[in-house]
Each structure stands twice: as C-alpha cells, then as structure tokens.
Amino acid sequence: DGYLTAYAKTGEKHIIDSTRQITAKRSDGTLFPAELAVKEITHQGQESTFLSYIRDLTFNMQIAHTKRVTDVVQSLSTVPMIIIDHLGIIQDLNRATPPMFGYLDELDLIGSNVSILMTDAVGRHHDNYINQYLKTKQKHVIDTTRPVIALRRDGSTFTAELSVRELDVPEDFANMRGTRADSRSLSSTLPTPNSGPQKARKFFIAYLRNMDARFEMERNLSINTAITRGSAVPLIIINKNGIVQQFVPAAEQFFGYREEDVIGKNVKMLMPDDVAFHHDSYLSEYHRTKIKKVLDTTRLVHAKKANGTIVPVSITIREIPSKSGIGESDFIGYVLDQSKAHAVEMALATTVAVREMLPVAIISINDKGMVREFNREAEKFFGYNRVEVMGQNVNILMTHDVARVHDAYLERSEEH
C-alpha cells in the first residue's frame, strides 16, 4: 500500500513498466519464484488501473540449477568434449579439449570448423559426412566408439578414441543461444516453456580420449611379458595377497605345474606346509609396517614341487610398485634350484667332519706348498695350532735339510 501511495504522490515509476523477479506466496503459504510485469492503464478523468502479468519460474530455476551443475561438471571433466552444429562448426567445448590439441584457449576453436582437428584425408570430407547423415539418417559414426587419427595445432597427430552422440535442440533455443564466441555456452540459455511442438536443430557431441599413452603402455607390457616369459630362471609374480599373477615356462618346468594350474592360486601351494602356514601373515605384516625382512634379499629356503618333493632353493624377492604410486604393489620372486649345490655342501661338510675325526694327522697343501688343511690330529702331532699353520709353507714342518729342497721338488713335479 505504501508503494502505491508513494507513486500516487510522486509519479515516479520504480516498478511500473518493468519486469522483475520476485518471491510470491501461494494460498497454502508456500513460496515460489515468479516473474512480475506491471503496466498502468489510465482513463481520462478517472483513477488509474494497474495490470500485472505473473509467471511461475519454478521450472526455469530447477533447470537453471541443473544447468549450472552440468556446466561445472563438463568444464572440469578430464574427458575432452566438443559440440558442433549441423554445419560442422564448433559451438562449445570444455577445458580439457584445447590442451589435447595443443591450443591455449577454448576461443581458439569456438566458431571454427571441426575439421581443423582432423587430418586432411578425413577433414576435407567431413562436411559431406554430416550432410549425408542428415539426408539418410544412417548412422555410421554416431552412437559408436572408434579409434581415429586426430591433428594437433603443430601438425603432429595422435590416436584418439572417439564417441559421437546426437543432440536435438529446440529451434528457438538454438537461435537464442548463439555461440560461445558470444560468451554463452550451449546450456547457458534456457528455453522458455511454451505450448505446441517446436522444430529442432541438430547438434553433435563428441567425447575423445588420447590413446597414445595406452598403446605405449600396451606395447611396453607386451615387451615386458615377452622378456619375462623368456627367462631361463623360474620367475613368479604375486599380488599383495599372495595370489600368483605370472608363472613363466621356466617355473612350470621346475615346479612341475602348468601355468593355468597356478595362476589365480595362492603362492603357498609352492611351499612346504610349515612355511605356507605363516606366509599370509608375513605379507600382512609387511603391508602394515613396510619393514623389509625378506624383500631385496637372497636366502636359502625350501620349495615344494607338484609331486610333493621338497627341494632347497635360493629365492630373491623384489617389490614392483605401481607406476603411479597410488595402486597396489606386486612382488616378483626369482627361484634358483640349490639341490646340487646343497648336495655338494653336505658332502663337503661330511668330509670335513670325517677328516677331523680320523686318528691320523692330515695335511693338505696347494701346488705352491701352502697349507690348506690341518686337522686336529695334526695339531696334536706337530704341536702347532692350525691358525699358525694355515697359509704357511709346509716346509715349516720339515727339518732344515729337507725344507730347503722341498720347493724344488714341487717345481719338478709341475714340470712332469
């Protein structure tokens, strides 16, 4: 009432002949956004009448909110996205797109024909592809995902994965929105709800993904797999839970298992029961503390073959961290059969034990006459401690007249 009284006194129009957004209240007390336009109708010699037009903006506000969220998601998306019209002109794109193609800003591309992002062999025919689709409606590229060769600003090319979708936009909406060159995005101007069917214009949305890094990774993986499988040393790769991921042919030959019998199984199957029982706890302890007790070392342990045979092996274990540092590590184990070496060590230990127990003095020298072995009985017989004799010339145990010619005996023995 105060507004009306003030206007009647001053004649100054603050609301009349304007359109503004207000908050309105329904009969049930709920509030809603509305657009209000007020007009004055004058009659000569009579009081004015005021006519107001009101439009509920709830629907528009909901769409506007959804649009703002969508714009932010698209803008921040790491997947490059390009929107073109039926003429192949770029209407919109997100922030991830220019860097992929070597451009600094979105406006470097907005308003240009999308063919500038294609090799000449494809780009010169692209407009015809669009026209042909609009005539026939036969989808060869739309609603598919395929690899293509894309062109950077500097002329270099890369392999990209391309997905294209079709978008129908109401005619009046499309005419209102202009292009991003006008600083408005495809979703930044909302169509006004109206009655009756509307004509639609065609737009196409393309999503791209640079595949060069993936192809390089696959190539390196193939090379690494070939090298790994060609190893002459039994090699096993497990994940953090001890599940076998790789089991090379050399491991098949040593353990007597086929690869398919081991992949996906716990590596404990290759260990004696007393070791296998604790293996999971060893892994859990390492993941918890990161203290390396077995990793980066080589140690003698026992392994169990497919036929149940327990054999001594030396095993070296290394951690394979994920390349990004975020994922989980794998572990690679190199296994060497120590059966023969172990047998030699046992035989040597037995020989030494027997030699020490013999009731006769035993002395062993090399070809230069230096003492290599000196058993307990020799210590008793000569009165020397073995430490005093080892590495010395054996002639210290001889009388002077024999000692002075002993080296000559050895020399003549070598000659013959």
Tab-separated table of C-alpha atoms in Angstrom:
chain	number	residue	atom	x	y	z
A	1	ASP	CA	0.000	0.000	0.000
A	2	GLY	CA	2.869	2.309	0.786
A	3	TYR	CA	4.340	1.763	-2.702
A	4	LEU	CA	1.005	2.670	-4.302
A	5	THR	CA	0.594	5.756	-2.118
A	6	ALA	CA	4.142	6.926	-2.882
A	7	TYR	CA	3.592	6.521	-6.621
A	8	ALA	CA	0.290	8.420	-6.486
A	9	LYS	CA	2.098	11.315	-4.815
A	10	THR	CA	5.338	11.407	-6.848
A	11	GLY	CA	4.503	9.766	-10.169
A	12	GLU	CA	7.973	8.186	-10.142
A	13	LYS	CA	7.904	4.720	-11.663
A	14	HIS	CA	10.091	2.175	-9.872
A	15	ILE	CA	8.135	-0.984	-10.602
A	16	ILE	CA	5.566	0.091	-13.181
A	17	ASP	CA	6.561	-0.630	-16.796
A	18	SER	CA	9.262	-3.035	-15.628
A	19	THR	CA	9.717	-6.760	-15.372
A	20	ARG	CA	11.431	-8.234	-12.357
A	21	GLN	CA	11.825	-11.433	-10.388
A	22	ILE	CA	10.044	-11.661	-7.048
A	23	THR	CA	9.114	-14.272	-4.461
A	24	ALA	CA	5.378	-14.996	-4.452
A	25	LYS	CA	3.215	-16.832	-1.913
A	26	ARG	CA	0.527	-19.406	-2.667
A	27	SER	CA	-2.692	-19.851	-0.729
A	28	ASP	CA	-1.153	-22.721	1.208
A	29	GLY	CA	1.677	-20.485	2.390
A	30	THR	CA	4.427	-21.957	0.171
A	31	LEU	CA	6.759	-19.567	-1.644
A	32	PHE	CA	7.849	-19.746	-5.264
A	33	PRO	CA	9.989	-17.674	-7.669
A	34	ALA	CA	7.982	-15.597	-10.145
A	35	GLU	CA	8.455	-13.054	-12.896
A	36	LEU	CA	6.256	-9.962	-12.456
A	37	ALA	CA	5.453	-7.306	-15.081
A	38	VAL	CA	3.247	-4.282	-14.103
A	39	LYS	CA	1.507	-1.926	-16.517
A	40	GLU	CA	-0.571	1.213	-15.777
A	41	ILE	CA	-3.862	1.760	-17.589
A	42	THR	CA	-5.012	5.348	-17.455
A	43	HIS	CA	-8.526	6.655	-18.075
A	44	GLN	CA	-9.170	10.345	-18.689
A	45	GLY	CA	-10.630	11.892	-15.580
A	46	GLN	CA	-10.562	8.569	-13.730
A	47	GLU	CA	-8.199	6.758	-11.399
A	48	SER	CA	-5.544	4.534	-12.974
A	49	THR	CA	-5.845	0.776	-13.136
A	50	PHE	CA	-2.783	-1.437	-12.758
A	51	LEU	CA	-2.450	-4.661	-14.720
A	52	SER	CA	0.155	-7.248	-13.698
A	53	TYR	CA	1.384	-10.332	-15.524
A	54	ILE	CA	2.943	-13.083	-13.405
A	55	ARG	CA	4.796	-16.199	-14.495
A	56	ASP	CA	5.885	-19.083	-12.277
A	57	LEU	CA	9.674	-19.534	-12.612
A	58	THR	CA	9.998	-22.709	-10.503
A	59	PHE	CA	10.608	-24.917	-13.557
A	60	ASN	CA	13.120	-22.470	-15.017
A	61	MET	CA	15.002	-22.244	-11.724
A	62	GLN	CA	15.233	-26.015	-11.458
A	63	ILE	CA	16.594	-26.240	-14.993
A	64	ALA	CA	18.993	-23.370	-14.302
A	65	HIS	CA	20.357	-25.157	-11.228
A	66	THR	CA	20.774	-28.409	-13.154
A	67	LYS	CA	22.455	-26.467	-15.961
A	68	ARG	CA	24.936	-24.822	-13.597
A	69	VAL	CA	25.862	-28.176	-12.108
A	70	THR	CA	26.192	-29.701	-15.592
A	71	ASP	CA	28.326	-26.787	-16.806
A	72	VAL	CA	30.712	-27.182	-13.869
A	73	VAL	CA	30.955	-30.954	-14.346
A	74	GLN	CA	31.593	-30.580	-18.079
A	75	SER	CA	34.063	-27.766	-17.553
A	76	LEU	CA	36.090	-29.694	-15.001
A	77	SER	CA	35.830	-33.051	-16.759
A	78	THR	CA	39.166	-34.554	-17.766
A	79	VAL	CA	37.483	-36.120	-20.813
A	80	PRO	CA	37.666	-33.700	-23.770
A	81	MET	CA	34.211	-32.816	-25.179
A	82	ILE	CA	33.314	-30.918	-28.353
A	83	ILE	CA	29.855	-29.779	-29.538
A	84	ILE	CA	29.341	-28.974	-33.225
A	85	ASP	CA	26.268	-27.915	-35.174
A	86	HIS	CA	24.837	-29.393	-38.376
A	87	LEU	CA	27.402	-27.407	-40.395
A	88	GLY	CA	30.361	-28.867	-38.512
A	89	ILE	CA	31.077	-25.592	-36.683
A	90	ILE	CA	32.395	-25.915	-33.144
A	91	GLN	CA	29.812	-24.377	-30.791
A	92	ASP	CA	31.183	-25.401	-27.422
A	93	LEU	CA	33.915	-27.453	-25.710
A	94	ASN	CA	35.263	-27.996	-22.245
A	95	ARG	CA	38.613	-27.049	-20.681
A	96	ALA	CA	40.182	-30.444	-21.292
A	97	THR	CA	39.886	-30.115	-25.070
A	98	PRO	CA	42.321	-27.307	-26.073
A	99	PRO	CA	45.403	-28.824	-24.339
A	100	MET	CA	44.822	-32.179	-26.025
A	101	PHE	CA	45.067	-30.489	-29.423
A	102	GLY	CA	47.806	-28.005	-28.474
A	103	TYR	CA	45.604	-24.901	-28.204
A	104	LEU	CA	45.786	-22.408	-25.340
A	105	ASP	CA	42.150	-21.373	-25.055
A	106	GLU	CA	38.648	-22.567	-25.955
A	107	LEU	CA	38.081	-19.426	-28.045
A	108	ASP	CA	40.887	-20.540	-30.367
A	109	LEU	CA	38.496	-23.262	-31.544
A	110	ILE	CA	34.959	-21.899	-31.000
A	111	GLY	CA	33.425	-20.895	-34.342
A	112	SER	CA	35.887	-22.934	-36.419
A	113	ASN	CA	35.027	-25.985	-38.482
A	114	VAL	CA	35.836	-29.130	-36.534
A	115	SER	CA	37.843	-30.372	-39.498
A	116	ILE	CA	40.816	-28.335	-38.225
A	117	LEU	CA	41.236	-31.123	-35.660
A	118	MET	CA	41.428	-33.807	-38.353
A	119	THR	CA	43.991	-34.911	-40.877
A	120	ASP	CA	43.404	-33.601	-44.380
A	121	ALA	CA	42.375	-37.023	-45.649
A	122	VAL	CA	39.391	-37.008	-43.264
A	123	GLY	CA	38.759	-33.297	-42.748
A	124	ARG	CA	38.081	-32.450	-46.383
A	125	HIS	CA	35.226	-34.949	-46.461
A	126	HIS	CA	33.742	-34.290	-43.020
A	127	ASP	CA	31.072	-31.794	-44.122
A	128	ASN	CA	29.889	-34.326	-46.687
A	129	TYR	CA	29.649	-36.990	-43.967
A	130	ILE	CA	27.342	-34.728	-41.951
A	131	ASN	CA	25.193	-33.806	-44.965
A	132	GLN	CA	24.886	-37.450	-45.944
A	133	TYR	CA	23.743	-38.382	-42.458
A	134	LEU	CA	21.170	-35.572	-42.344
A	135	LYS	CA	19.744	-36.853	-45.630
A	136	THR	CA	19.773	-40.601	-44.986
A	137	LYS	CA	19.732	-40.852	-41.164
A	138	GLN	CA	22.045	-43.853	-41.495
A	139	LYS	CA	24.426	-43.924	-38.535
A	140	HIS	CA	27.966	-44.966	-39.346
A	141	VAL	CA	29.808	-42.904	-36.729
A	142	ILE	CA	27.053	-41.618	-34.425
A	143	ASP	CA	26.411	-43.782	-31.355
A	144	THR	CA	29.684	-45.656	-31.891
A	145	THR	CA	33.130	-45.594	-30.304
A	146	ARG	CA	36.113	-45.954	-32.619
A	147	PRO	CA	39.807	-45.069	-32.894
A	148	VAL	CA	40.660	-42.098	-35.131
A	149	ILE	CA	43.730	-40.070	-36.037
A	150	ALA	CA	43.497	-36.537	-34.586
A	151	LEU	CA	45.533	-33.475	-35.563
A	152	ARG	CA	47.258	-31.112	-33.149
A	153	ARG	CA	47.840	-27.423	-33.793
A	154	ASP	CA	51.534	-28.029	-34.515
A	155	GLY	CA	50.672	-30.576	-37.218
A	156	SER	CA	51.532	-33.672	-35.193
A	157	THR	CA	48.989	-36.464	-34.955
A	158	PHE	CA	47.850	-38.845	-32.237
A	159	THR	CA	45.439	-41.730	-31.881
A	160	ALA	CA	42.172	-40.883	-30.114
A	161	GLU	CA	39.118	-42.858	-29.117
A	162	LEU	CA	36.040	-41.017	-30.421
A	163	SER	CA	32.435	-41.354	-29.258
A	164	VAL	CA	29.739	-39.276	-31.000
A	165	ARG	CA	26.194	-38.616	-29.828
A	166	GLU	CA	23.353	-36.696	-31.473
A	167	LEU	CA	21.519	-33.852	-29.699
A	168	ASP	CA	18.238	-32.229	-30.795
A	169	VAL	CA	17.817	-28.621	-29.610
A	170	PRO	CA	14.551	-26.609	-29.992
A	171	GLU	CA	14.782	-24.069	-32.819
A	172	ASP	CA	14.002	-21.003	-30.713
A	173	PHE	CA	16.528	-22.150	-28.103
A	174	ALA	CA	19.211	-22.631	-30.735
A	175	ASN	CA	18.526	-19.177	-32.228
A	176	MET	CA	18.657	-17.537	-28.809
A	177	ARG	CA	21.897	-19.122	-27.635
A	178	GLY	CA	24.327	-18.035	-30.344
A	179	THR	CA	27.835	-19.498	-29.930
A	180	ARG	CA	30.456	-19.458	-27.192
A	181	ALA	CA	32.039	-16.638	-29.155
A	182	ASP	CA	29.173	-14.623	-27.648
A	183	SER	CA	30.315	-15.913	-24.218
A	184	ARG	CA	27.308	-18.198	-23.884
A	185	SER	CA	27.511	-21.998	-23.680
A	186	LEU	CA	25.080	-24.454	-25.150
A	187	SER	CA	23.407	-24.950	-21.791
A	188	SER	CA	23.686	-21.332	-20.609
A	189	THR	CA	20.468	-20.057	-22.170
A	190	LEU	CA	17.275	-21.773	-21.165
A	191	PRO	CA	14.281	-22.177	-23.488
A	192	THR	CA	11.116	-20.567	-22.291
A	193	PRO	CA	8.407	-23.203	-21.754
A	194	ASN	CA	5.658	-22.766	-24.300
A	195	SER	CA	2.892	-24.744	-25.842
A	196	GLY	CA	2.945	-26.568	-29.140
A	197	PRO	CA	5.656	-28.575	-30.891
A	198	GLN	CA	8.937	-26.935	-31.784
A	199	LYS	CA	11.292	-27.570	-34.637
A	200	ALA	CA	14.685	-28.863	-33.599
A	201	ARG	CA	18.222	-28.265	-34.850
A	202	LYS	CA	20.875	-30.932	-34.854
A	203	PHE	CA	23.971	-30.756	-32.727
A	204	PHE	CA	26.586	-33.447	-32.224
A	205	ILE	CA	28.606	-34.099	-29.074
A	206	ALA	CA	31.974	-35.813	-29.382
A	207	TYR	CA	33.917	-37.294	-26.457
A	208	LEU	CA	37.603	-38.044	-27.013
A	209	ARG	CA	40.353	-39.929	-25.222
A	210	ASN	CA	44.048	-39.862	-26.120
A	211	MET	CA	45.025	-43.464	-26.824
A	212	ASP	CA	48.756	-42.970	-27.474
A	213	ALA	CA	49.679	-43.463	-23.807
A	214	ARG	CA	47.533	-46.592	-23.661
A	215	PHE	CA	49.080	-48.015	-26.831
A	216	GLU	CA	52.578	-47.262	-25.485
A	217	MET	CA	51.704	-48.951	-22.202
A	218	GLU	CA	50.329	-51.998	-24.044
A	219	ARG	CA	53.476	-52.131	-26.194
A	220	ASN	CA	55.748	-51.968	-23.133
A	221	LEU	CA	53.623	-54.576	-21.414
A	222	SER	CA	53.970	-56.894	-24.403
A	223	ILE	CA	57.742	-56.424	-24.422
A	224	ASN	CA	57.998	-56.986	-20.670
A	225	THR	CA	55.818	-60.080	-20.889
A	226	ALA	CA	57.966	-61.491	-23.704
A	227	ILE	CA	61.140	-60.842	-21.715
A	228	THR	CA	59.634	-62.320	-18.566
A	229	ARG	CA	58.339	-65.441	-20.272
A	230	GLY	CA	61.712	-65.927	-21.942
A	231	SER	CA	63.526	-66.025	-18.602
A	232	ALA	CA	65.617	-69.126	-18.026
A	233	VAL	CA	65.203	-68.610	-14.288
A	234	PRO	CA	61.950	-69.734	-12.646
A	235	LEU	CA	60.097	-66.490	-12.038
A	236	ILE	CA	56.833	-65.941	-10.159
A	237	ILE	CA	54.839	-62.705	-9.744
A	238	ILE	CA	52.260	-62.400	-6.975
A	239	ASN	CA	49.955	-59.599	-5.836
A	240	LYS	CA	49.714	-58.132	-2.338
A	241	ASN	CA	47.528	-61.038	-1.214
A	242	GLY	CA	49.971	-63.696	-2.405
A	243	ILE	CA	47.898	-64.643	-5.450
A	244	VAL	CA	50.019	-65.738	-8.427
A	245	GLN	CA	49.771	-63.341	-11.392
A	246	GLN	CA	52.508	-64.768	-13.637
A	247	PHE	CA	54.173	-68.179	-13.767
A	248	VAL	CA	56.741	-68.403	-16.540
A	249	PRO	CA	57.665	-71.537	-18.521
A	250	ALA	CA	60.902	-71.967	-16.528
A	251	ALA	CA	58.811	-72.098	-13.346
A	252	GLU	CA	56.490	-74.662	-14.961
A	253	GLN	CA	59.482	-76.863	-15.739
A	254	PHE	CA	60.993	-76.546	-12.265
A	255	PHE	CA	57.847	-76.995	-10.147
A	256	GLY	CA	56.050	-79.420	-12.469
A	257	TYR	CA	52.823	-77.372	-12.585
A	258	ARG	CA	51.136	-75.963	-15.678
A	259	GLU	CA	50.669	-72.201	-15.742
A	260	GLU	CA	46.861	-72.466	-15.657
A	261	ASP	CA	47.086	-74.641	-12.526
A	262	VAL	CA	48.908	-71.904	-10.603
A	263	ILE	CA	47.614	-68.545	-11.912
A	264	GLY	CA	44.993	-67.189	-9.531
A	265	LYS	CA	46.055	-69.530	-6.712
A	266	ASN	CA	47.911	-68.610	-3.544
A	267	VAL	CA	51.684	-68.976	-3.885
A	268	LYS	CA	51.614	-71.035	-0.659
A	269	MET	CA	50.954	-74.081	-2.826
A	270	LEU	CA	54.646	-73.975	-3.785
A	271	MET	CA	55.873	-74.080	-0.173
A	272	PRO	CA	56.229	-76.752	2.494
A	273	ASP	CA	53.336	-76.732	4.960
A	274	ASP	CA	55.337	-75.244	7.847
A	275	VAL	CA	56.281	-72.204	5.712
A	276	ALA	CA	52.960	-71.911	3.898
A	277	PHE	CA	51.112	-71.696	7.212
A	278	HIS	CA	52.798	-68.370	8.057
A	279	HIS	CA	53.150	-66.813	4.592
A	280	ASP	CA	49.931	-64.749	4.612
A	281	SER	CA	50.881	-63.244	7.953
A	282	TYR	CA	54.316	-62.321	6.574
A	283	LEU	CA	52.634	-60.370	3.753
A	284	SER	CA	50.159	-58.682	6.111
A	285	GLU	CA	52.967	-57.666	8.450
A	286	TYR	CA	54.935	-56.077	5.606
A	287	HIS	CA	51.909	-54.132	4.325
A	288	ARG	CA	51.326	-52.860	7.858
A	289	THR	CA	54.889	-51.908	8.813
A	290	LYS	CA	56.717	-51.595	5.457
A	291	ILE	CA	59.728	-53.167	7.190
A	292	LYS	CA	61.637	-55.342	4.697
A	293	LYS	CA	62.777	-58.604	6.235
A	294	VAL	CA	62.695	-60.781	3.124
A	295	LEU	CA	62.374	-58.240	0.298
A	296	ASP	CA	65.595	-57.279	-1.501
A	297	THR	CA	67.448	-60.252	-0.023
A	298	THR	CA	68.508	-63.662	-1.285
A	299	ARG	CA	68.038	-66.560	1.092
A	300	LEU	CA	68.059	-70.332	1.139
A	301	VAL	CA	64.585	-71.821	1.683
A	302	HIS	CA	62.673	-74.933	0.680
A	303	ALA	CA	60.098	-75.237	-2.102
A	304	LYS	CA	57.520	-77.905	-2.822
A	305	LYS	CA	57.101	-79.338	-6.306
A	306	ALA	CA	53.889	-80.670	-7.820
A	307	ASN	CA	54.847	-84.243	-6.913
A	308	GLY	CA	55.317	-83.254	-3.265
A	309	THR	CA	59.122	-83.295	-3.354
A	310	ILE	CA	60.736	-80.724	-1.051
A	311	VAL	CA	63.852	-79.150	-2.577
A	312	PRO	CA	66.279	-76.456	-1.402
A	313	VAL	CA	66.158	-73.225	-3.416
A	314	SER	CA	67.599	-69.748	-3.176
A	315	ILE	CA	64.953	-67.070	-3.678
A	316	THR	CA	65.333	-63.347	-4.346
A	317	ILE	CA	62.229	-61.202	-3.918
A	318	ARG	CA	61.686	-57.680	-5.239
A	319	GLU	CA	58.726	-55.337	-4.887
A	320	ILE	CA	57.150	-53.931	-8.074
A	321	PRO	CA	55.467	-50.641	-7.058
A	322	SER	CA	52.613	-49.298	-9.173
A	323	LYS	CA	53.791	-46.753	-11.725
A	324	SER	CA	51.527	-44.021	-10.385
A	325	GLY	CA	52.446	-44.725	-6.775
A	326	ILE	CA	48.747	-44.967	-5.975
A	327	GLY	CA	47.898	-48.521	-6.884
A	328	GLU	CA	48.942	-51.722	-5.153
A	329	SER	CA	52.384	-53.298	-5.492
A	330	ASP	CA	53.168	-56.717	-6.887
A	331	PHE	CA	56.093	-58.912	-5.865
A	332	ILE	CA	58.448	-60.853	-8.120
A	333	GLY	CA	60.405	-63.874	-6.943
A	334	TYR	CA	63.432	-65.398	-8.715
A	335	VAL	CA	63.940	-69.051	-7.789
A	336	LEU	CA	67.208	-70.973	-8.224
A	337	ASP	CA	67.480	-74.715	-7.645
A	338	GLN	CA	70.087	-75.371	-4.967
A	339	SER	CA	69.750	-79.170	-4.909
A	340	LYS	CA	73.167	-79.847	-6.441
A	341	ALA	CA	74.919	-77.073	-4.568
A	342	HIS	CA	73.280	-78.236	-1.371
A	343	ALA	CA	74.406	-81.786	-2.022
A	344	VAL	CA	77.987	-80.611	-2.606
A	345	GLU	CA	77.910	-78.567	0.613
A	346	MET	CA	76.592	-81.544	2.556
A	347	ALA	CA	79.284	-83.828	1.092
A	348	LEU	CA	81.973	-81.269	1.907
A	349	ALA	CA	80.695	-80.853	5.442
A	350	THR	CA	80.670	-84.645	5.840
A	351	THR	CA	84.252	-84.907	4.529
A	352	VAL	CA	85.444	-82.224	6.930
A	353	ALA	CA	83.704	-83.943	9.834
A	354	VAL	CA	85.258	-87.321	8.938
A	355	ARG	CA	88.678	-85.783	8.477
A	356	GLU	CA	88.521	-84.166	11.893
A	357	MET	CA	87.585	-87.484	13.475
A	358	LEU	CA	90.403	-89.539	11.889
A	359	PRO	CA	93.151	-90.650	14.318
A	360	VAL	CA	95.909	-89.723	11.826
A	361	ALA	CA	97.446	-86.361	11.009
A	362	ILE	CA	96.166	-84.988	7.684
A	363	ILE	CA	97.763	-82.037	5.927
A	364	SER	CA	96.686	-80.656	2.550
A	365	ILE	CA	98.817	-78.213	0.510
A	366	ASN	CA	98.417	-76.437	-2.812
A	367	ASP	CA	100.834	-76.571	-5.718
A	368	LYS	CA	102.993	-73.874	-4.091
A	369	GLY	CA	103.389	-75.811	-0.884
A	370	MET	CA	100.996	-73.643	1.158
A	371	VAL	CA	98.991	-75.450	3.865
A	372	ARG	CA	95.224	-75.607	3.060
A	373	GLU	CA	94.076	-78.175	5.657
A	374	PHE	CA	95.416	-79.142	9.049
A	375	ASN	CA	93.237	-81.423	11.160
A	376	ARG	CA	93.092	-81.887	14.916
A	377	GLU	CA	95.370	-84.911	14.916
A	378	ALA	CA	97.987	-82.871	13.003
A	379	GLU	CA	97.756	-80.182	15.691
A	380	LYS	CA	98.458	-82.813	18.341
A	381	PHE	CA	101.277	-84.397	16.372
A	382	PHE	CA	103.158	-81.210	15.409
A	383	GLY	CA	102.243	-79.062	18.403
A	384	TYR	CA	101.007	-76.196	16.223
A	385	ASN	CA	97.575	-74.574	16.336
A	386	ARG	CA	96.007	-74.784	12.887
A	387	VAL	CA	95.710	-70.971	12.727
A	388	GLU	CA	99.519	-70.783	12.944
A	389	VAL	CA	99.967	-73.179	10.049
A	390	MET	CA	97.176	-72.369	7.597
A	391	GLY	CA	98.553	-70.354	4.669
A	392	GLN	CA	102.159	-71.036	5.622
A	393	ASN	CA	104.654	-73.049	3.580
A	394	VAL	CA	104.563	-76.674	4.666
A	395	ASN	CA	108.346	-76.676	4.954
A	396	ILE	CA	107.959	-75.199	8.460
A	397	LEU	CA	107.048	-78.747	9.472
A	398	MET	CA	110.289	-80.216	7.987
A	399	THR	CA	113.874	-80.458	9.071
A	400	HIS	CA	116.147	-77.814	7.587
A	401	ASP	CA	117.895	-80.126	5.094
A	402	VAL	CA	114.523	-81.311	3.673
A	403	ALA	CA	112.803	-77.936	3.833
A	404	ARG	CA	115.454	-76.177	1.708
A	405	VAL	CA	114.873	-78.529	-1.248
A	406	HIS	CA	111.109	-79.074	-0.836
A	407	ASP	CA	110.057	-76.215	-3.126
A	408	ALA	CA	112.336	-77.622	-5.812
A	409	TYR	CA	110.565	-80.966	-5.522
A	410	LEU	CA	107.240	-79.235	-6.168
A	411	GLU	CA	108.638	-77.332	-9.167
A	412	ARG	CA	109.977	-80.512	-10.733
A	413	SER	CA	106.615	-82.202	-10.060
A	414	GLU	CA	104.827	-79.459	-12.004
A	415	GLU	CA	107.238	-79.905	-14.917
A	416	HIS	CA	106.371	-83.576	-15.159
